[in-house]
Amino acid sequence: MKIRDVVVTPIAFPDPPLLNSAGVHEPWALRTIVQVFCDGLVGLGETYGDAPHLSLVQSAAGRLRGLDIYDLSELRRRVSLALGAADVPDRHGLTGASTTEKTLARVVSPFEVALLDLQGRTIGRPVHDLLGGKVRDLVPFSAYLFYKWAGHPNAEPDEWGAALDEEGIVAQARKMIDRYGFGSIKLKGGVFPPEQEIAAVRALRDAFPGLPLRLDPNAAWTVDTSIKVALETDGLLEYLEDPTGGRADMAAVAEKSPMPLATNMCVVAFADLPEAVERGSVGIVLADHHYWGGLRASAELAAICRTWGIGLSMHSNSHLGISLAAMTHLAAATPNLNYAVDTHTPWQSGVDVVADPLVISEGSARVPDTPGLGVTLDEDALARLHENWVRCGIRERDDTGYRQRVEPGFAKRRPRW
Amino acid sequence: MKIRDVVVTPIAFPDPPLLNSAGVHEPWALRTIVQVFCDGLVGLGETYGDAPHLSLVQSAAGRLRGLDIYDLSELRRRVSLALGAADVPDRHGLTGASTTEKTLARVVSPFEVALLDLQGRTIGRPVHDLLGGKVRDLVPFSAYLFYKWAGHPNAEPDEWGAALDEEGIVAQARKMIDRYGFGSIKLKGGVFPPEQEIAAVRALRDAFPGLPLRLDPNAAWTVDTSIKVALETDGLLEYLEDPTGGRADMAAVAEKSPMPLATNMCVVAFADLPEAVERGSVGIVLADHHYWGGLRASAELAAICRTWGIGLSMHSNSHLGISLAAMTHLAAATPNLNYAVDTHTPWQSGVDVVADPLVISEGSARVPDTPGLGVTLDEDALARLHENWVRCGIRERDDTGYRQRVEPGFAKRRPRW
């Protein structure tokens, strides 16, 4: 069961102009698809597409021939050797200062997923069985709302149209919930002054009285603003996500906040956990196998959260169907996943790199019981999406620069309010 | 891949009169062997043999027919249903107050091991592959020395003879190291006044200048005595194990102790970790899959130790070859196992329930790469050992009562000094 070959393919797919505290999504989102070949089978992985990361993934791929598909320890060792002291900053600033350990975790992840996919395919078992077995048949996802422009500059409005105030956000939520049946809602904030985003939360509460709501300004607020918003939204939010930056400031907010704080910014690696626990920075951690080092590492994170009584939710970046399947298997096998999972799936307009993506309906994805991840690469789609990448010219996500082209005075500031 | 049948067999095997702070080992040690049958294969597990535990294991076994061998989540659920609120105290007092969670972990463990063994046998892979792959080919074990009587009352001296002072301990160490090549030494203390045990440690240091030494009095000392011994043995011990009882008192000792403290008494379940971390009670946790809930749960413990910078060693009770194999696979797949593993193997005089026990030579066991645990049940031996159980009359380990029969004035006291 040795790896015969590894193919790494950068791709790009259309992305709507979704606003966040750093800027706005560019017309193309980047991603890297990993195929690992062994004994006539292929295992799939999906990860970030930014050039520095892509280059490390390619470099690691070159070291994997002959690796046994069960030997995840040796995978880590070989990737570590390939990376040396490489230390790639997260340009989007979401996960704090870079370290070689964080870089290693991000590069290991797509290969680990691909090897688990291969193991499952080889023995005819779903990936969740390799993680201890599923505890649920349906994984709930949340509607992930964004303030957005009607369309990209110099382009027609997209199918979602503008959402630049509470009416737009409620209309977006309604459309998304009509399509997917989501049973909870997350609003990406940090775009407008807090009062305006609080108004949107109130409007969502009025429009969807029974649905849990979350607000995530990506650390756009000071401690004082965060506390003010937390007090004003008391009773409205199931959790407030990364109102401010850093474990010390999050702890200061948590102390006064009536609802739990969640994070995918100040606890993003195992090394962050001891301080976060000691300070009481957060009540909920958003797992994400893409940067925690894979599915097994995410299961370890879950064990830690269970042990320390920390809630567990799941984070999403723009992604396609391999990541959706991996997230679903992980969620299925994680007893203490307490919240609906974030996903960007609705924003990808049905574009995918797999022929048989999981379907979200009535707010949930059914957990596949077929071998491996349960999804199949669409070779033609991969070729088309790679062609996009060749032609789009984008090599690193730059939400800030893109927004500045439209609003020259825009600056990324954390905190802004 | 559904379980067809489960067979639970209580056994007893001869045990020498090993002294500890609670009393002395009886002539027979109890153990329970679990066989799980599926598709013509059998998976093996080994656990404690005390009657209340045996009864729960039997009750859980009755619920497992039809269970898929990969569904460890469902295993836990079914065992939990079988146990209800059962809460079996650890009569030996080693692992503190009992809880339903601890009881569940102990009962799940042999079945989880047996299912991993079955998974491995089914797909032709060693158990360490199911734990992420081995990081070492040889697992080091330590010489586990005990003060002991020459033989059981009214019986001939056993092959080890008496060890009731430092000369006896050094002679025992020499014999054990000659046979097995151990590269580190653990002395079970708490039997004689601390000064006498310190003298034994000094004698071992003189006799074996290069070998790391550990001393484990099983919480026989007060905080003050513990600190005194720690200061007196500065430079002699790689770690001091459970000098005193409880996380608060251990933290008080740890603050003054020049060497790290280790435990298999005050951190024995996930629920114990937050307080132990907060107080700084210990520098090293001894994992033991028999009470942490199995191999996967022990791997989660290892992840927690890695994250919080806590050292990891491994604990042993009297055991036979199934446990030895399970411990070896776990140790092989645990990157941050920092210390040689404890084992009672030398005390079992070659008696075993498997036909092909792992061999400890030059201080280490070679990690099996054959399918599953890599050991095969010896049906005749199982029958003989079960016959021992039927005849020996011992149904619960009682080190204290047994010692009192010889020394009527003996009382179990913790702390004693």
mmCIF file of C-alpha atoms in Angstrom, chain B residues 167-393:
data_model
loop_
_atom_site.group_PDB
_atom_site.id
_atom_site.type_symbol
_atom_site.label_atom_id
_atom_site.label_comp_id
_atom_site.label_asym_id
_atom_site.label_seq_id
_atom_site.Cartn_x
_atom_site.Cartn_y
_atom_site.Cartn_z
ATOM 1 C CA GLU B 167 21.105 -5.506 48.911
ATOM 2 C CA GLY B 168 18.022 -7.507 47.993
ATOM 3 C CA ILE B 169 16.799 -4.790 45.665
ATOM 4 C CA VAL B 170 20.149 -4.478 43.913
ATOM 5 C CA ALA B 171 20.332 -8.260 43.507
ATOM 6 C CA GLN B 172 16.817 -8.301 42.076
ATOM 7 C CA ALA B 173 17.704 -5.491 39.688
ATOM 8 C CA ARG B 174 20.806 -7.297 38.544
ATOM 9 C CA LYS B 175 18.929 -10.518 37.881
ATOM 10 C CA MET B 176 16.165 -8.696 36.002
ATOM 11 C CA ILE B 177 18.572 -6.634 33.944
ATOM 12 C CA ASP B 178 20.684 -9.692 33.161
ATOM 13 C CA ARG B 179 17.603 -11.395 31.786
ATOM 14 C CA TYR B 180 15.885 -8.547 29.975
ATOM 15 C CA GLY B 181 18.545 -5.903 29.426
ATOM 16 C CA PHE B 182 16.410 -3.104 30.853
ATOM 17 C CA GLY B 183 17.895 0.352 30.415
ATOM 18 C CA SER B 184 15.989 2.050 33.240
ATOM 19 C CA ILE B 185 14.736 1.081 36.681
ATOM 20 C CA LYS B 186 11.607 1.733 38.695
ATOM 21 C CA LEU B 187 11.381 0.833 42.373
ATOM 22 C CA LYS B 188 7.980 0.348 43.947
ATOM 23 C CA GLY B 189 8.298 2.062 47.308
ATOM 24 C CA GLY B 190 5.953 2.990 50.125
ATOM 25 C CA VAL B 191 6.855 -0.226 51.907
ATOM 26 C CA PHE B 192 9.627 0.808 54.288
ATOM 27 C CA PRO B 193 10.361 4.142 55.959
ATOM 28 C CA PRO B 194 11.574 6.687 53.399
ATOM 29 C CA GLU B 195 15.191 6.669 54.611
ATOM 30 C CA GLN B 196 15.413 2.971 53.852
ATOM 31 C CA GLU B 197 13.987 3.439 50.370
ATOM 32 C CA ILE B 198 16.333 6.352 49.718
ATOM 33 C CA ALA B 199 19.175 4.020 50.687
ATOM 34 C CA ALA B 200 17.910 1.524 48.113
ATOM 35 C CA VAL B 201 17.855 4.239 45.466
ATOM 36 C CA ARG B 202 21.427 5.177 46.354
ATOM 37 C CA ALA B 203 22.480 1.540 46.197
ATOM 38 C CA LEU B 204 20.860 1.228 42.744
ATOM 39 C CA ARG B 205 22.600 4.397 41.611
ATOM 40 C CA ASP B 206 25.954 2.960 42.734
ATOM 41 C CA ALA B 207 25.300 -0.431 41.146
ATOM 42 C CA PHE B 208 23.902 0.948 37.869
ATOM 43 C CA PRO B 209 25.508 4.353 37.389
ATOM 44 C CA GLY B 210 24.115 4.992 33.912
ATOM 45 C CA LEU B 211 20.513 3.942 34.354
ATOM 46 C CA PRO B 212 17.637 6.360 34.991
ATOM 47 C CA LEU B 213 15.860 5.585 38.284
ATOM 48 C CA ARG B 214 12.271 6.127 39.439
ATOM 49 C CA LEU B 215 10.706 5.698 42.844
ATOM 50 C CA ASP B 216 6.972 5.166 43.387
ATOM 51 C CA PRO B 217 5.696 5.009 46.982
ATOM 52 C CA ASN B 218 1.999 5.124 45.919
ATOM 53 C CA ALA B 219 1.135 8.172 47.983
ATOM 54 C CA ALA B 220 2.534 6.727 51.202
ATOM 55 C CA TRP B 221 4.037 10.058 52.248
ATOM 56 C CA THR B 222 2.840 13.386 53.596
ATOM 57 C CA VAL B 223 3.640 16.575 51.720
ATOM 58 C CA ASP B 224 6.500 17.341 54.099
ATOM 59 C CA THR B 225 7.997 13.863 53.827
ATOM 60 C CA SER B 226 7.648 13.992 50.055
ATOM 61 C CA ILE B 227 9.508 17.278 49.828
ATOM 62 C CA LYS B 228 12.201 15.983 52.162
ATOM 63 C CA VAL B 229 12.706 12.839 50.066
ATOM 64 C CA ALA B 230 12.652 14.851 46.851
ATOM 65 C CA LEU B 231 15.392 17.134 48.119
ATOM 66 C CA GLU B 232 17.450 14.215 49.415
ATOM 67 C CA THR B 233 17.229 12.360 46.112
ATOM 68 C CA ASP B 234 18.052 15.414 43.990
ATOM 69 C CA GLY B 235 20.096 14.225 41.037
ATOM 70 C CA LEU B 236 19.241 10.573 41.626
ATOM 71 C CA LEU B 237 15.772 10.225 40.078
ATOM 72 C CA GLU B 238 14.464 10.869 36.578
ATOM 73 C CA TYR B 239 11.066 11.262 38.222
ATOM 74 C CA LEU B 240 9.348 10.742 41.543
ATOM 75 C CA GLU B 241 5.993 9.018 41.147
ATOM 76 C CA ASP B 242 2.986 9.766 43.373
ATOM 77 C CA PRO B 243 4.905 10.600 46.546
ATOM 78 C CA THR B 244 1.680 11.901 48.073
ATOM 79 C CA GLY B 245 -2.013 11.808 47.274
ATOM 80 C CA GLY B 246 -4.292 14.285 45.543
ATOM 81 C CA ARG B 247 -3.733 17.064 43.035
ATOM 82 C CA ALA B 248 -3.454 19.814 45.618
ATOM 83 C CA ASP B 249 -0.830 18.067 47.733
ATOM 84 C CA MET B 250 1.047 16.881 44.661
ATOM 85 C CA ALA B 251 1.179 20.512 43.505
ATOM 86 C CA ALA B 252 2.604 21.525 46.880
ATOM 87 C CA VAL B 253 5.332 18.893 46.521
ATOM 88 C CA ALA B 254 5.953 19.761 42.875
ATOM 89 C CA GLU B 255 6.654 23.355 43.795
ATOM 90 C CA LYS B 256 9.627 22.347 45.952
ATOM 91 C CA SER B 257 10.733 19.223 44.176
ATOM 92 C CA PRO B 258 13.904 19.362 42.071
ATOM 93 C CA MET B 259 12.765 16.496 39.823
ATOM 94 C CA PRO B 260 9.452 16.201 37.957
ATOM 95 C CA LEU B 261 6.601 14.385 39.680
ATOM 96 C CA ALA B 262 4.743 11.668 37.810
ATOM 97 C CA THR B 263 1.336 10.172 38.508
ATOM 98 C CA ASN B 264 -0.982 7.313 37.859
ATOM 99 C CA MET B 265 -3.044 8.159 40.924
ATOM 100 C CA CYS B 266 -4.104 11.812 40.852
ATOM 101 C CA VAL B 267 -4.609 12.125 37.075
ATOM 102 C CA VAL B 268 -6.410 9.005 35.936
ATOM 103 C CA ALA B 269 -9.250 10.390 33.820
ATOM 104 C CA PHE B 270 -9.795 13.307 31.452
ATOM 105 C CA ALA B 271 -11.834 15.076 34.126
ATOM 106 C CA ASP B 272 -8.692 15.254 36.310
ATOM 107 C CA LEU B 273 -6.607 17.137 33.758
ATOM 108 C CA PRO B 274 -7.887 20.722 33.998
ATOM 109 C CA GLU B 275 -7.263 20.963 37.724
ATOM 110 C CA ALA B 276 -3.902 19.193 37.489
ATOM 111 C CA VAL B 277 -2.788 21.612 34.772
ATOM 112 C CA GLU B 278 -4.038 24.641 36.663
ATOM 113 C CA ARG B 279 -2.332 23.608 39.888
ATOM 114 C CA GLY B 280 0.814 22.279 38.245
ATOM 115 C CA SER B 281 0.339 19.010 40.136
ATOM 116 C CA VAL B 282 2.528 16.871 37.891
ATOM 117 C CA GLY B 283 5.167 17.031 35.205
ATOM 118 C CA ILE B 284 4.479 13.539 33.861
ATOM 119 C CA VAL B 285 1.317 11.477 33.427
ATOM 120 C CA LEU B 286 1.470 7.697 33.204
ATOM 121 C CA ALA B 287 -0.925 6.601 30.485
ATOM 122 C CA ASP B 288 -2.692 3.268 30.862
ATOM 123 C CA HIS B 289 -5.155 2.222 28.186
ATOM 124 C CA HIS B 290 -6.897 -0.109 30.657
ATOM 125 C CA TYR B 291 -8.408 2.775 32.604
ATOM 126 C CA TRP B 292 -8.149 5.716 30.187
ATOM 127 C CA GLY B 293 -10.730 4.035 27.932
ATOM 128 C CA GLY B 294 -8.629 2.270 25.309
ATOM 129 C CA LEU B 295 -5.878 2.976 22.813
ATOM 130 C CA ARG B 296 -7.595 5.849 21.007
ATOM 131 C CA ALA B 297 -8.429 7.581 24.288
ATOM 132 C CA SER B 298 -4.815 7.135 25.388
ATOM 133 C CA ALA B 299 -3.712 8.775 22.147
ATOM 134 C CA GLU B 300 -5.956 11.722 23.057
ATOM 135 C CA LEU B 301 -4.293 11.868 26.463
ATOM 136 C CA ALA B 302 -0.956 11.933 24.654
ATOM 137 C CA ALA B 303 -2.146 14.866 22.515
ATOM 138 C CA ILE B 304 -3.119 16.757 25.656
ATOM 139 C CA CYS B 305 0.258 16.064 27.278
ATOM 140 C CA ARG B 306 2.017 17.261 24.113
ATOM 141 C CA THR B 307 -0.083 20.432 24.051
ATOM 142 C CA TRP B 308 0.512 21.333 27.687
ATOM 143 C CA GLY B 309 4.136 20.239 27.756
ATOM 144 C CA ILE B 310 3.443 17.406 30.194
ATOM 145 C CA GLY B 311 5.694 14.369 29.952
ATOM 146 C CA LEU B 312 4.214 10.986 29.156
ATOM 147 C CA SER B 313 5.128 7.605 30.581
ATOM 148 C CA MET B 314 3.136 4.368 30.808
ATOM 149 C CA HIS B 315 1.743 2.482 33.791
ATOM 150 C CA SER B 316 1.425 -1.259 34.312
ATOM 151 C CA ASN B 317 -0.595 -3.575 36.527
ATOM 152 C CA SER B 318 -0.017 -7.325 36.634
ATOM 153 C CA HIS B 319 -0.798 -8.324 33.050
ATOM 154 C CA LEU B 320 -0.266 -10.935 30.364
ATOM 155 C CA GLY B 321 0.614 -10.869 26.697
ATOM 156 C CA ILE B 322 -2.476 -9.253 25.197
ATOM 157 C CA SER B 323 -1.978 -6.192 27.345
ATOM 158 C CA LEU B 324 1.752 -6.206 26.622
ATOM 159 C CA ALA B 325 1.032 -6.175 22.888
ATOM 160 C CA ALA B 326 -1.577 -3.419 23.207
ATOM 161 C CA MET B 327 0.800 -1.298 25.306
ATOM 162 C CA THR B 328 3.563 -1.843 22.769
ATOM 163 C CA HIS B 329 1.407 -0.756 19.801
ATOM 164 C CA LEU B 330 0.246 2.326 21.687
ATOM 165 C CA ALA B 331 3.787 3.214 22.720
ATOM 166 C CA ALA B 332 4.991 2.677 19.152
ATOM 167 C CA ALA B 333 2.447 5.132 17.752
ATOM 168 C CA THR B 334 2.866 7.806 20.426
ATOM 169 C CA PRO B 335 5.511 10.346 19.371
ATOM 170 C CA ASN B 336 5.696 12.009 22.775
ATOM 171 C CA LEU B 337 6.131 8.926 24.909
ATOM 172 C CA ASN B 338 9.154 10.252 26.733
ATOM 173 C CA TYR B 339 9.984 7.389 29.076
ATOM 174 C CA ALA B 340 10.486 3.632 29.160
ATOM 175 C CA VAL B 341 7.221 1.802 29.816
ATOM 176 C CA ASP B 342 6.449 -0.011 33.081
ATOM 177 C CA THR B 343 5.712 -3.717 32.851
ATOM 178 C CA HIS B 344 5.095 -6.599 35.270
ATOM 179 C CA THR B 345 6.129 -9.116 32.612
ATOM 180 C CA PRO B 346 9.207 -10.424 34.493
ATOM 181 C CA TRP B 347 7.006 -11.289 37.483
ATOM 182 C CA GLN B 348 4.764 -13.597 35.469
ATOM 183 C CA SER B 349 7.457 -16.297 35.064
ATOM 184 C CA GLY B 350 6.654 -16.973 31.446
ATOM 185 C CA VAL B 351 3.004 -17.809 32.103
ATOM 186 C CA ASP B 352 0.884 -16.367 29.347
ATOM 187 C CA VAL B 353 -2.444 -16.555 27.610
ATOM 188 C CA VAL B 354 -0.943 -15.971 24.172
ATOM 189 C CA ALA B 355 1.131 -18.484 22.249
ATOM 190 C CA ASP B 356 3.526 -15.878 20.925
ATOM 191 C CA PRO B 357 4.080 -13.160 23.510
ATOM 192 C CA LEU B 358 6.267 -10.204 22.601
ATOM 193 C CA VAL B 359 9.792 -10.709 23.862
ATOM 194 C CA ILE B 360 11.590 -8.055 25.860
ATOM 195 C CA SER B 361 15.251 -8.217 25.087
ATOM 196 C CA GLU B 362 17.973 -5.599 25.434
ATOM 197 C CA GLY B 363 15.336 -3.669 27.354
ATOM 198 C CA SER B 364 12.878 -3.339 24.512
ATOM 199 C CA ALA B 365 10.095 -5.138 22.698
ATOM 200 C CA ARG B 366 10.129 -5.165 18.918
ATOM 201 C CA VAL B 367 6.919 -3.631 17.589
ATOM 202 C CA PRO B 368 4.911 -6.265 15.688
ATOM 203 C CA ASP B 369 4.109 -5.474 12.062
ATOM 204 C CA THR B 370 1.837 -8.492 11.649
ATOM 205 C CA PRO B 371 -1.938 -7.953 11.449
ATOM 206 C CA GLY B 372 -3.802 -6.695 14.514
ATOM 207 C CA LEU B 373 -2.048 -6.900 17.866
ATOM 208 C CA GLY B 374 0.249 -9.552 16.458
ATOM 209 C CA VAL B 375 -0.391 -12.142 19.168
ATOM 210 C CA THR B 376 -2.451 -15.336 19.109
ATOM 211 C CA LEU B 377 -4.554 -16.750 21.891
ATOM 212 C CA ASP B 378 -3.310 -20.067 23.312
ATOM 213 C CA GLU B 379 -6.628 -21.876 23.842
ATOM 214 C CA ASP B 380 -5.117 -24.511 26.122
ATOM 215 C CA ALA B 381 -3.427 -21.877 28.233
ATOM 216 C CA LEU B 382 -6.695 -19.966 28.476
ATOM 217 C CA ALA B 383 -8.456 -23.105 29.693
ATOM 218 C CA ARG B 384 -5.715 -23.784 32.268
ATOM 219 C CA LEU B 385 -5.708 -20.185 33.496
ATOM 220 C CA HIS B 386 -9.477 -20.198 33.742
ATOM 221 C CA GLU B 387 -9.265 -23.408 35.749
ATOM 222 C CA ASN B 388 -6.873 -21.555 38.079
ATOM 223 C CA TRP B 389 -9.536 -18.886 38.478
ATOM 224 C CA VAL B 390 -12.229 -21.434 39.267
ATOM 225 C CA ARG B 391 -10.035 -23.095 41.871
ATOM 226 C CA CYS B 392 -8.108 -20.247 43.462
ATOM 227 C CA GLY B 393 -11.160 -18.771 45.146
#
